[in-house]
Coordinates of C-alpha atoms in Angstrom, one line a residue:
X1 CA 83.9 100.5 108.4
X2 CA 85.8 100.3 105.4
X3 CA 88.5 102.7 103.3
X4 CA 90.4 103.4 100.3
X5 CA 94.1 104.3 100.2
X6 CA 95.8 104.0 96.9
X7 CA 98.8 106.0 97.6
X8 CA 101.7 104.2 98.7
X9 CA 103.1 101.3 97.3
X10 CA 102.5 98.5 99.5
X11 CA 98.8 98.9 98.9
X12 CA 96.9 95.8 99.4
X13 CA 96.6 93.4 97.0
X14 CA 98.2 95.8 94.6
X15 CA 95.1 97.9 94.1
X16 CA 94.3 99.7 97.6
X17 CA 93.8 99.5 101.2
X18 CA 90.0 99.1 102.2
X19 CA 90.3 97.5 105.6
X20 CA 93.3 99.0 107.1
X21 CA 96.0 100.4 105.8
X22 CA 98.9 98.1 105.1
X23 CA 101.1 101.7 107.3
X24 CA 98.3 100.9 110.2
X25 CA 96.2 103.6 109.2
X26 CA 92.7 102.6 110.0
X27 CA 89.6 103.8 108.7
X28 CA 88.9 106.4 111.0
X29 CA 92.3 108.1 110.0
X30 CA 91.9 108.0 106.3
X31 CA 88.4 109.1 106.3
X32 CA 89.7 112.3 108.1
X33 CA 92.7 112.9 106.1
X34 CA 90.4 112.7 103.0
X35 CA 88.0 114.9 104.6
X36 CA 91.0 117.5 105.6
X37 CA 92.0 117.4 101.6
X38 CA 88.5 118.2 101.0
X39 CA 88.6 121.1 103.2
X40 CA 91.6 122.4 102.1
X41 CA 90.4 122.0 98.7
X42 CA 88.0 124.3 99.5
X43 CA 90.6 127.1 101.3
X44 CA 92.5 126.4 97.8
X45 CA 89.8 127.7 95.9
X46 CA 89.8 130.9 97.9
X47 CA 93.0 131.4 98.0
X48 CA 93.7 131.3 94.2
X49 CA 91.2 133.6 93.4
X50 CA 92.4 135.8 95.9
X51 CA 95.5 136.1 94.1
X52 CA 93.7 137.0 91.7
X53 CA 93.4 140.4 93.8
X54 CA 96.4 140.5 95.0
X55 CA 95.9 138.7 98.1
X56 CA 98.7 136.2 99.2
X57 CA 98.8 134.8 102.8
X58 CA 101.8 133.3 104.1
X59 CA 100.1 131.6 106.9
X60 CA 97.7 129.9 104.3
X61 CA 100.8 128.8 102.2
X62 CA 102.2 127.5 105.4
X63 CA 99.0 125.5 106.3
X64 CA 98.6 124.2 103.0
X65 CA 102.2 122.6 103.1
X66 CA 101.1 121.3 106.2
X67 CA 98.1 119.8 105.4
X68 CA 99.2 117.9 102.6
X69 CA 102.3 117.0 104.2
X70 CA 99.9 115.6 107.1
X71 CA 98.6 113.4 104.9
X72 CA 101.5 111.8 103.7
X73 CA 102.1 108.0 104.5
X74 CA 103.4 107.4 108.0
X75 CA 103.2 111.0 109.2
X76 CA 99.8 111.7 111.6
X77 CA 97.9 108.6 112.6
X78 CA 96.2 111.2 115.3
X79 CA 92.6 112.0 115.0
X80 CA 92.8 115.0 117.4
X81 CA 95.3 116.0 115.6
X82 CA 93.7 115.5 111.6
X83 CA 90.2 117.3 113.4
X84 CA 92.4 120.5 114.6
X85 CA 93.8 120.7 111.2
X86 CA 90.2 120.7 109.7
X87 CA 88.9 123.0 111.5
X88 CA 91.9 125.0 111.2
X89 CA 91.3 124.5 107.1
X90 CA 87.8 126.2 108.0
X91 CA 89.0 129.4 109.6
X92 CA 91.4 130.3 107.4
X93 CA 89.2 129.7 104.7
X94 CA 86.9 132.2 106.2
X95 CA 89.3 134.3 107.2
X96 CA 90.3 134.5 103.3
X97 CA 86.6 134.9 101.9
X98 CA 86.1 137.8 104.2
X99 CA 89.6 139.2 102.6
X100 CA 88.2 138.8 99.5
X101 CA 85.0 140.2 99.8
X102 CA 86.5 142.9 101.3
X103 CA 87.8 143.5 97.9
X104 CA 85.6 143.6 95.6
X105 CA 86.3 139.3 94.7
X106 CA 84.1 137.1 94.0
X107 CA 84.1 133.4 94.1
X108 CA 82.1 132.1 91.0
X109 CA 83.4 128.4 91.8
X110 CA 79.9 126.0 92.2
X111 CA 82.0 123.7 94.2
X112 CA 80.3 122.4 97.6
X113 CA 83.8 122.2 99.1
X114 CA 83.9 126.5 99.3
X115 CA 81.2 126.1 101.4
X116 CA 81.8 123.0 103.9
X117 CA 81.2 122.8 107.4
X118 CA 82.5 120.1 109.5
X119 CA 80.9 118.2 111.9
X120 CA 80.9 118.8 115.8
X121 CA 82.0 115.5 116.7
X122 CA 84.4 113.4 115.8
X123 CA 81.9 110.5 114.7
X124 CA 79.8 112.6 112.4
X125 CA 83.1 114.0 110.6
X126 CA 84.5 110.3 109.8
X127 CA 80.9 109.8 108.3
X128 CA 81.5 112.9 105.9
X129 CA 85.2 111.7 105.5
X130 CA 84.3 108.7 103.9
X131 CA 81.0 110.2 101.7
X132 CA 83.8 112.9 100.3
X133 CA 86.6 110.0 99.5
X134 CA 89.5 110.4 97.4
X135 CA 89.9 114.1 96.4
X136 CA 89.4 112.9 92.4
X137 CA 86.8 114.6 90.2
X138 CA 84.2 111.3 90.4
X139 CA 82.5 112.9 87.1
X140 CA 85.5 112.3 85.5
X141 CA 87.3 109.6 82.9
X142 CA 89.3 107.1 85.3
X143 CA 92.6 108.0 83.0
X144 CA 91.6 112.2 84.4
X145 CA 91.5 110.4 87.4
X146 CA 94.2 108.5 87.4
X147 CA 96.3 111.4 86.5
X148 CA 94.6 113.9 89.8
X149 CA 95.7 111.0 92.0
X150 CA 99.8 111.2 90.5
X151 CA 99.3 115.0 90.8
X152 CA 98.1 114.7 94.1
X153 CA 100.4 112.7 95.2
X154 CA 103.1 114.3 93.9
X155 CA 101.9 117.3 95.2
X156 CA 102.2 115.8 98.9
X157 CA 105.6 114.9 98.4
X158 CA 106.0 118.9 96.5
X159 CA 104.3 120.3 100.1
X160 CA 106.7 117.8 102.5
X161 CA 110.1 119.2 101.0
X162 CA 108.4 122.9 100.6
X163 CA 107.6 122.4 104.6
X164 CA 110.9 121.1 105.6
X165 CA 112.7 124.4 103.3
X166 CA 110.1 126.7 105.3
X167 CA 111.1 125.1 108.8
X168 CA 114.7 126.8 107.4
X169 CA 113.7 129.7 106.2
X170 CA 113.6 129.2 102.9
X171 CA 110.2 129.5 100.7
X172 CA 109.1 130.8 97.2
X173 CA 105.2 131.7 96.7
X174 CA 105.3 129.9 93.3
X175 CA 105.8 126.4 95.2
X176 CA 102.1 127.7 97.4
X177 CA 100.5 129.1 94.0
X178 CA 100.5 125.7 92.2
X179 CA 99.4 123.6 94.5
X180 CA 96.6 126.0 95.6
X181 CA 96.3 126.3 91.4
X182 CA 96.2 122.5 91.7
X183 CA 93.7 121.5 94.2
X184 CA 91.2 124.2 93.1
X185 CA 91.6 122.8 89.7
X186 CA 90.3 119.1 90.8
X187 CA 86.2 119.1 89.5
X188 CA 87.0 121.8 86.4
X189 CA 85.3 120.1 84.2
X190 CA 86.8 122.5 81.1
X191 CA 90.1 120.9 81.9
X192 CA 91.1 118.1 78.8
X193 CA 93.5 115.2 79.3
X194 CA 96.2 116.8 78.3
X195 CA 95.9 119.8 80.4
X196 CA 96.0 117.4 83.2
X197 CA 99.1 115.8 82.0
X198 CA 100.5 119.4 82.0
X199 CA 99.2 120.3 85.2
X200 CA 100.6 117.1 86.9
X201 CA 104.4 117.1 85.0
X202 CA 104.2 120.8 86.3
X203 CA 103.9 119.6 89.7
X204 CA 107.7 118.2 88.7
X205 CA 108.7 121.4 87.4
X206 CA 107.4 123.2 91.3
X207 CA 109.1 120.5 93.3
X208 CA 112.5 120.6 91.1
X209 CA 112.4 124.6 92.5
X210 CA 111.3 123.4 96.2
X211 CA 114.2 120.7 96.2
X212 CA 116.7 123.7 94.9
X213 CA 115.2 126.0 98.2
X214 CA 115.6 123.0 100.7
X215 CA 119.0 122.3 99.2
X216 CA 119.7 126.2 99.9
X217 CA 118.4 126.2 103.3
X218 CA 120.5 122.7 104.3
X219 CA 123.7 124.1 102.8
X220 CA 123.6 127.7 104.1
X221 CA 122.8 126.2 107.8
X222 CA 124.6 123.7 108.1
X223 CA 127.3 124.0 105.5
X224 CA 128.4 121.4 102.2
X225 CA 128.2 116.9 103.6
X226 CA 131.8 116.3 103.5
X227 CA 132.6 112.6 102.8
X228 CA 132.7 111.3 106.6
X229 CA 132.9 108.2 108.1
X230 CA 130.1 106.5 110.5
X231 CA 130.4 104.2 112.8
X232 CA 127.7 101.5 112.9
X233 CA 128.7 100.3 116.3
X234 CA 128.1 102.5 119.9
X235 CA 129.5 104.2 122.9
X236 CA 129.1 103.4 126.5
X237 CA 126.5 105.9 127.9
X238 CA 122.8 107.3 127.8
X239 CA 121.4 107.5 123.9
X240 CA 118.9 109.3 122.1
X241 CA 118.0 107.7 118.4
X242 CA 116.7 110.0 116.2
X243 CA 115.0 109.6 112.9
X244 CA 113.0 111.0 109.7
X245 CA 114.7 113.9 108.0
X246 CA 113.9 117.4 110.0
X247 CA 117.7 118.7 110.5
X248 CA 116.8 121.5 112.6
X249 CA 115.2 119.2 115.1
X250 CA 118.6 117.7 115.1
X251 CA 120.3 120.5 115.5
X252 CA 118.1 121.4 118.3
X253 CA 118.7 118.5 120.7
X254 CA 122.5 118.2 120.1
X255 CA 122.4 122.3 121.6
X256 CA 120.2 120.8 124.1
X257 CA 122.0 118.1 125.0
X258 CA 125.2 119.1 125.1
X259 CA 127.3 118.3 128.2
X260 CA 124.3 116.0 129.3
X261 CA 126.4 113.0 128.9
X262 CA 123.9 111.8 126.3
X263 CA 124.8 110.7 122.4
X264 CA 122.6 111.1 119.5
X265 CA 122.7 108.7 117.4
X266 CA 120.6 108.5 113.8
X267 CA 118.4 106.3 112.2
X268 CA 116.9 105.6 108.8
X269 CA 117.7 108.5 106.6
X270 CA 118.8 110.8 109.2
X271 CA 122.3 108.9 108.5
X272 CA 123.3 111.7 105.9
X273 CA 122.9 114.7 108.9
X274 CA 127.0 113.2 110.0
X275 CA 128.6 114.8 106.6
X276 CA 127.1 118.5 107.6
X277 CA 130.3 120.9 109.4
X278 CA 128.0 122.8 111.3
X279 CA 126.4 119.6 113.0
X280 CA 129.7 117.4 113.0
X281 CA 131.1 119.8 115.4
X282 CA 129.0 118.3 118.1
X283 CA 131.6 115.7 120.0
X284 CA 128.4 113.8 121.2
X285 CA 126.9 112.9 117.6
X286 CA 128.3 109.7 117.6
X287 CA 126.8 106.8 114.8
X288 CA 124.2 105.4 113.1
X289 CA 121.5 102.6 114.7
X290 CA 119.6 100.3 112.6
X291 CA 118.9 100.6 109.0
X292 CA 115.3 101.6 106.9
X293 CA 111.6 102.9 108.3
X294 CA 110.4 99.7 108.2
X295 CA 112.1 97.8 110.5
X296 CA 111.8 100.1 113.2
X297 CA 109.5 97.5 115.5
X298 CA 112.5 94.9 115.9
X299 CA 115.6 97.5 116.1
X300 CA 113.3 100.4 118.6
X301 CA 112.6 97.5 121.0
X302 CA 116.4 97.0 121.5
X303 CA 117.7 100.3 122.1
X304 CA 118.2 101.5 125.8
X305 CA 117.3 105.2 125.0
X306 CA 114.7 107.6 123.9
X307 CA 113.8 108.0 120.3
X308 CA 112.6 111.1 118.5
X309 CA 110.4 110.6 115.3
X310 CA 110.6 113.8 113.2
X311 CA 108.5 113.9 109.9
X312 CA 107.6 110.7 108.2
X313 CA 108.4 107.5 108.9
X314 CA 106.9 106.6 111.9
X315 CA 105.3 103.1 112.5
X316 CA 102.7 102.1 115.1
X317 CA 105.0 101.5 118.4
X318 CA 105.0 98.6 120.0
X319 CA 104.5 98.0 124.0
X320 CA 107.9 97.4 124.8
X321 CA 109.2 101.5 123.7
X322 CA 106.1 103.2 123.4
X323 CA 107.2 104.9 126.7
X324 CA 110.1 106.1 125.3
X325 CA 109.3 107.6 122.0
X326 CA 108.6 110.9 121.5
X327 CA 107.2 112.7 117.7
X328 CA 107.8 116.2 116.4
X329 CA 106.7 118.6 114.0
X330 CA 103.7 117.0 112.0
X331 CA 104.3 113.3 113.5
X332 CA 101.8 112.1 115.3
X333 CA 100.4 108.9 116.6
X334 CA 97.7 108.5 119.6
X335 CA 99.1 107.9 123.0
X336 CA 102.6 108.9 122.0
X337 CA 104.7 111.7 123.1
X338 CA 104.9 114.8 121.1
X339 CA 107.8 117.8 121.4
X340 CA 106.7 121.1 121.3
X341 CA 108.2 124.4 120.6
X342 CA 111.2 122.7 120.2
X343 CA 111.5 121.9 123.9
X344 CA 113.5 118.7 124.0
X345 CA 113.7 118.3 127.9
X346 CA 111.2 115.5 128.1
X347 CA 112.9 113.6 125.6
X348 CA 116.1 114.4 127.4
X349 CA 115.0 113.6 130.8
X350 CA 113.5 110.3 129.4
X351 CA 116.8 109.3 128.2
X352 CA 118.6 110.2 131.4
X353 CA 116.6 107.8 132.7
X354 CA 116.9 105.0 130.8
X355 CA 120.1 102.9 131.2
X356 CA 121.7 103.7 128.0
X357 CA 124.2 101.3 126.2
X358 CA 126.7 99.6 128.9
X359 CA 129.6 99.0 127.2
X360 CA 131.4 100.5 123.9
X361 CA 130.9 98.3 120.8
X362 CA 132.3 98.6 117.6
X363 CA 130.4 97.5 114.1
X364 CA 132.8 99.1 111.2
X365 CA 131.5 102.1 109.5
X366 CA 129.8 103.0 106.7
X367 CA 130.7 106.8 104.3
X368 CA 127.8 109.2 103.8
X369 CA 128.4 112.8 103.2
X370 CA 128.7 112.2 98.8
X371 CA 126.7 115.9 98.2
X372 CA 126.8 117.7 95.1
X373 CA 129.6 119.2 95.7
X374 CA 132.1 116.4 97.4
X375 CA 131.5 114.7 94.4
X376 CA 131.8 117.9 91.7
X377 CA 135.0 118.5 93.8
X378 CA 136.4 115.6 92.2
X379 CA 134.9 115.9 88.7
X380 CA 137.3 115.7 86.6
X381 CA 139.1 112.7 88.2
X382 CA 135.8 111.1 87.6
X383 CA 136.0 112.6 84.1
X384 CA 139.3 111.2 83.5
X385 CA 138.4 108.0 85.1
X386 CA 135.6 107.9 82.3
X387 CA 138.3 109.0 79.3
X388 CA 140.3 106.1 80.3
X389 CA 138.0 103.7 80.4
X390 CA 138.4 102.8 84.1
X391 CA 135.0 104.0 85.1
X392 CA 132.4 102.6 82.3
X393 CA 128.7 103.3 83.9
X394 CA 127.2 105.0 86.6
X395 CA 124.2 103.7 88.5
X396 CA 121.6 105.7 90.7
X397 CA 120.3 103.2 92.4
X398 CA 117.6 104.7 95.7
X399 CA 114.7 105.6 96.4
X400 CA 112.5 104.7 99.5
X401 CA 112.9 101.1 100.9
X402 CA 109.8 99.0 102.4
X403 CA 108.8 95.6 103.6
X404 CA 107.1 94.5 100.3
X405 CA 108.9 91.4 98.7
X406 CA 110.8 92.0 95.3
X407 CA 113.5 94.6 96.6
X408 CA 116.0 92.3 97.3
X409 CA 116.2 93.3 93.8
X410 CA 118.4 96.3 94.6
X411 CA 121.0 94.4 96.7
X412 CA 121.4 92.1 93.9
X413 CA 122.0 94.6 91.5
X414 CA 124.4 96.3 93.4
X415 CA 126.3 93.4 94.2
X416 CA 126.3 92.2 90.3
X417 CA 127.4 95.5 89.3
X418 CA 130.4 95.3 87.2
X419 CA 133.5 96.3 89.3
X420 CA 134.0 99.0 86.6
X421 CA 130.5 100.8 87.4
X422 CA 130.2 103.5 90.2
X423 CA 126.8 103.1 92.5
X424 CA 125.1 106.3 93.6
X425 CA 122.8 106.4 96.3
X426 CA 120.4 108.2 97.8
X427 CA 117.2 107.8 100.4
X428 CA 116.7 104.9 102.4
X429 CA 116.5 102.4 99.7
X430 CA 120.5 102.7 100.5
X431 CA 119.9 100.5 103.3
X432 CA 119.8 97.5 101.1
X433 CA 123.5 97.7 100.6
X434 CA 124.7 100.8 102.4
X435 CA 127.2 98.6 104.5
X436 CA 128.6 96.3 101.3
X437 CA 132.2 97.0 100.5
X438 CA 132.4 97.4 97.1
X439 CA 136.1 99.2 97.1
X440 CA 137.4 101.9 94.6
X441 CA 138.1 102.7 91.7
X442 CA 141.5 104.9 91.6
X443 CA 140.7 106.6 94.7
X444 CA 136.9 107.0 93.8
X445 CA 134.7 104.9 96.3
X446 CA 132.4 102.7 94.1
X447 CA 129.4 103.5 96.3
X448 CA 128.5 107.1 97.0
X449 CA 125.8 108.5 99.1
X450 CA 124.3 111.8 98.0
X451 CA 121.8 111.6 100.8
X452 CA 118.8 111.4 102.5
X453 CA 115.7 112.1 99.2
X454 CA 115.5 115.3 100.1
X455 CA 118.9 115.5 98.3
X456 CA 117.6 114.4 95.1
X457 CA 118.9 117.8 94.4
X458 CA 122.2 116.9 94.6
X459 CA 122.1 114.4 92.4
X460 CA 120.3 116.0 89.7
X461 CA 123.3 118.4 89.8
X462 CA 126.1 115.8 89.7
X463 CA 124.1 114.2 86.5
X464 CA 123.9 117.8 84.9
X465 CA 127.2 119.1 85.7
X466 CA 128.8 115.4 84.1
X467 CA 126.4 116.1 80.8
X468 CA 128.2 119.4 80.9
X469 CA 131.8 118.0 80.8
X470 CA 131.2 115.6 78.3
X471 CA 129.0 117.9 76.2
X472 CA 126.2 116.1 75.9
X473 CA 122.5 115.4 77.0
X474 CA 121.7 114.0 80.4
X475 CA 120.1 110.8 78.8
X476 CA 123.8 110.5 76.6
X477 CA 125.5 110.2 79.6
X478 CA 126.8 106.1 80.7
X479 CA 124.1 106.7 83.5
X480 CA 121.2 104.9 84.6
X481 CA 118.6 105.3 87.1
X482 CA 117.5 102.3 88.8
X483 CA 114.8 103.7 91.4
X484 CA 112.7 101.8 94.0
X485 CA 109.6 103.7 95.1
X486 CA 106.9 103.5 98.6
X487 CA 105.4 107.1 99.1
X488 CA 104.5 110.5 97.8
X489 CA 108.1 112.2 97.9
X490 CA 109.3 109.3 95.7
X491 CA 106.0 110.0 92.9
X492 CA 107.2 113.6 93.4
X493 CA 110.5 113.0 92.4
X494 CA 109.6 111.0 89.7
X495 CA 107.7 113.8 88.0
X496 CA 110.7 116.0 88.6
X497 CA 113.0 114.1 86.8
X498 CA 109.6 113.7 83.9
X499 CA 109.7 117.3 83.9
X500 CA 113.4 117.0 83.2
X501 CA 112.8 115.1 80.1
X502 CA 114.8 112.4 81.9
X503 CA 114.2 109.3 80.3
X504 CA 114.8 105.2 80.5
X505 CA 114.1 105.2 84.2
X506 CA 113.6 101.7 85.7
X507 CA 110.9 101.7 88.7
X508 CA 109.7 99.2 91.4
X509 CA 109.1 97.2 92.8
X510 CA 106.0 97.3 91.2
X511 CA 104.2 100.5 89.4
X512 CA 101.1 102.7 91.2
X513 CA 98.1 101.1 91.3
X514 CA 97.0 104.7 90.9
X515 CA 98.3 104.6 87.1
X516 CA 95.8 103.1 84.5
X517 CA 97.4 101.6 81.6
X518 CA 96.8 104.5 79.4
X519 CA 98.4 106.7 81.4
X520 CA 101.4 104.2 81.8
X521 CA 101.5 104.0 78.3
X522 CA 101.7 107.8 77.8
X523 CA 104.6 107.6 80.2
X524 CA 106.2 104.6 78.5
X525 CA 106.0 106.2 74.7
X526 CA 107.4 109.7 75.9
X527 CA 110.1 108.6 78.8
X528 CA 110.3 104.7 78.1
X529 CA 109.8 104.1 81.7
X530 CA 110.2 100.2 82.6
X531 CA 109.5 98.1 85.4
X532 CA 112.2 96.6 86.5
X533 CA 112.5 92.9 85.2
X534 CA 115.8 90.5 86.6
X535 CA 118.8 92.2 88.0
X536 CA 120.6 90.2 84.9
X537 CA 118.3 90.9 82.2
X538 CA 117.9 94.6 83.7
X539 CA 122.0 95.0 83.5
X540 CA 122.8 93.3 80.0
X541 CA 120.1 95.9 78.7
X542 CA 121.4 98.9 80.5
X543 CA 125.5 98.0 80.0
X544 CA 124.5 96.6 76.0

């Protein structure tokens, strides 16, 4: 059985996955999440024109950030799981047609997807996975193509921050609109090139507003990441390690584990949660374990607790902790256990028994908590930093990290950073350097963490609020962006930051294999993106 999967950037070979997916996806898997995208495709195109009519239904927005989200590298390896949410697709999709036609609506669209049925078995529905494929338009130019796939992609990343803003409270029906918009779009064959290229750089413009609502919902529960200080090292007793990015699953198990004798500890980018008030109040939230997603097989099978996955992230678990980790939310992997409800007690009794770490240990620390607002707090001693001449550049150097060879790139070019420079940070690509000590300059720490990428936000901000100050353009400012990319949040965050009109971003380790050169070139003669090249040639350019 064979596959194609394009989306992330460890793809095989550079090109794509086709035997199993470099994440572990196999076949099986990616056949049903393209068949789910099919489906929901086809739920899309009801749902659309039923706005049309004035017919908007929350729990269809709510599915369809689900379902993309779902599909997401390292999220739901489950087949179970991907056939519930199919069928699911289905009903609703009914349920919506029925609305419609209830109404007066019709649906003129000649597209087979309105009218799908799935398969009874689990067999027969691969087999119609992998005849549907990618969700591309096959009719169509491979640079159309080529630009459905960014928008796509983007458009996962767009549904995984609209989810985690709902999970708060937090949503906005334009966010639902365009990506219904979107996916019902995919086949129209009246749509040119560069109505594509609008309909995928507005994908930017949607996730910009979802990143502002999940900033919303983080700050108004949990209050503004003060800079705070992490210890690395741990404390004698049981441990639960969690990691991914949902912060009300956090929240959760600390109120559920309080008094249990039990500390949380986080990993990956679930490091940023310790600058938040509302959750630093917990006296058992203790450190940080481990470093990025991908090394999660060598530092899980050494931690003598339970560990909770929550979104992305996951890896296939190995024999030696498979027992003792547990998913939530849209995580899912066969044979693991899964929270539900936001019940935490089997997670908690797990821990309890397991023998937890035996002595206290200290490891230093590392600073997180470097938020919009921690750093706008002290804006104009930046700004006066700058006027003097003590501060000359600012780097943004983040984005996801991964196992692919090349991003030792990023330590380097932190490390050969002029002493005069100041290094923001943000997502797990932070874990490249997150523990160097590069000092400060005039009280400023040289290397601030904004957050987890869900706080692109933040940073956006900081870079708009300094254009502000020194009355000028964004792309004026003695700021670079220096961005390492693996999954669809990144490609998301990328067309924000198009949308923008944010421009000489460097990118890699390598580009999409999704993007054809014309389309790279489109992006290279209106943003001047680069690949990056040598951390020495890349900061003589940028500092020149």
């Amino acid at each position: 059985m064979t596959m194609f999967c394009n989306q992330c950037e460890q793809t095989a070979k550079g090109t794509g996955c086709t035997v199993v997916g470099v994440c572990g996806k196999k076949p099986t898997v990616a056949a049903l999440q393209d068949l789910l995208l099919y489906a929901l495709k086809g739920l899309a195109i009801f749902a659309h024109e039923g706005r049309k009519q004035g017919i908007i239904d929350e729990e269809v927005n709510l599915f369809t950030y689900q379902a993309l989200f779902s599909t997401v590298t390292n999220v739901n390896f489950d087949e179970q799981r991907l056939q519930d949410l199919i069928t699911q697709a289905i009903t609703l999709r009914e349920k919506l047609k029925s609305q419609l036609v209830g109404q007066g609506g019709k649906i003129t669209s000649a597209d087979p997807a309105v009218a799908f049925q799935p398969a009874s078995d689990l067999d027969a529905l691969v087999e119609q996975g992998q005849a549907v494929g990618l969700l591309t338009d096959k009719e169509a130019t491979e640079d159309i193509q080529s630009l459905q796939l960014t928008m796509l992609y983007g458009m996962k990343g767009l549904a995984a921050y609209a989810d985690h803003a709902y999970i708060l409270g937090k949503s906005d029906d334009r966010v639902a609109a365009y990506l219904q918009k979107a996916l019902a779009s995919i086949g129209d064959n009246n749509l040119t090139l560069q109505d594509w290229i609008g309909l995928t750089l507005q994908c930017g413009e949607i996730n910009y507003l979802a990143m502002e609502l999940l900033d919303s919902a983080n700050t108004e529960a949990y209050g503004h990441p003060v800079p705070t200080a992490v210890p690395l090292g741990h404390k004698k007793g049981k441990a639960i390690l969690v990691s991914g990015h949902d912060l009300k699953d956090l929240e959760e198990l600390l109120k559920q584990t309080e008094g249990k004798g039990i500390y949380i500890y986080t990993h990956g980018e679930m490091l940023p949660t310790h600058g938040y008030p509302f959750l630093k109040k917990y006296s058992h939230f203790y450190g940080h374990y481990g470093t990025a997603w991908q090394n999660q097989k060598k530092e899980f099978k050494d931690f003598p607790g339970a560990i909770l996955m929550t979104t992305n992230c996951i890896q296939e678990p190995q024999d030696l902790y498979k027992d003792n980790i547990f998913t939530s939310g849209l995580v899912a992997w066969p044979g693991v256990n899964h929270v539900s409800k936001g019940d935490f007690s089997p997670l908690i009794e797990k821990a309890l028994g397991l023998p937890g770490f035996t002595e206290d240990e200290e490891k230093g620390q590392v600073l997180t908590g470097f938020a919009r607002n921690s750093i706008l707090n002290v804006a104009d001693a930046v700004i006066e930093a700058v006027k003097k001449g003590a501060i000359k550049h600012f780097f943004l150097v983040g984005g996801c990290d991964g196992a692919k060879p090349g991003r030792s790139y990023y330590t380097d070019f932190v490390e050969k950073a002029p002493k005069d420079t100041v290094i923001l940070t943000l997502a797990c690509g932070k874990f490249r350097f997150f523990d160097r000590q590069l000092g400060d300059i005039g009280g400023i720490p040289r290397l601030l963490d904004v957050g987890q990428c869900n706080d692109a936000y933040s940073a956006i901000q900081v870079a708009v609020a300094l254009s502000k100050a020194f009355d000028c353009e964004v792309n004026d400012l003695p700021l670079s962006l220096v961005l390492s990319w693996y999954e669809q949040k990144a490609v998301a965050i990328l067309l924000t930051l198009l949308h923008l009109g944010i421009k000489n971003i460097r990118i890699g380790p390598s580009l999409p294999a999704f993007i054809t050169p014309n389309v790279l070139q489109v992006l290279v003669d209106n943003f001047n993106i680069k690949p990056i090249s040598t951390v020495e040639e890349d900061l003589a350019a940028i500092l020149s």
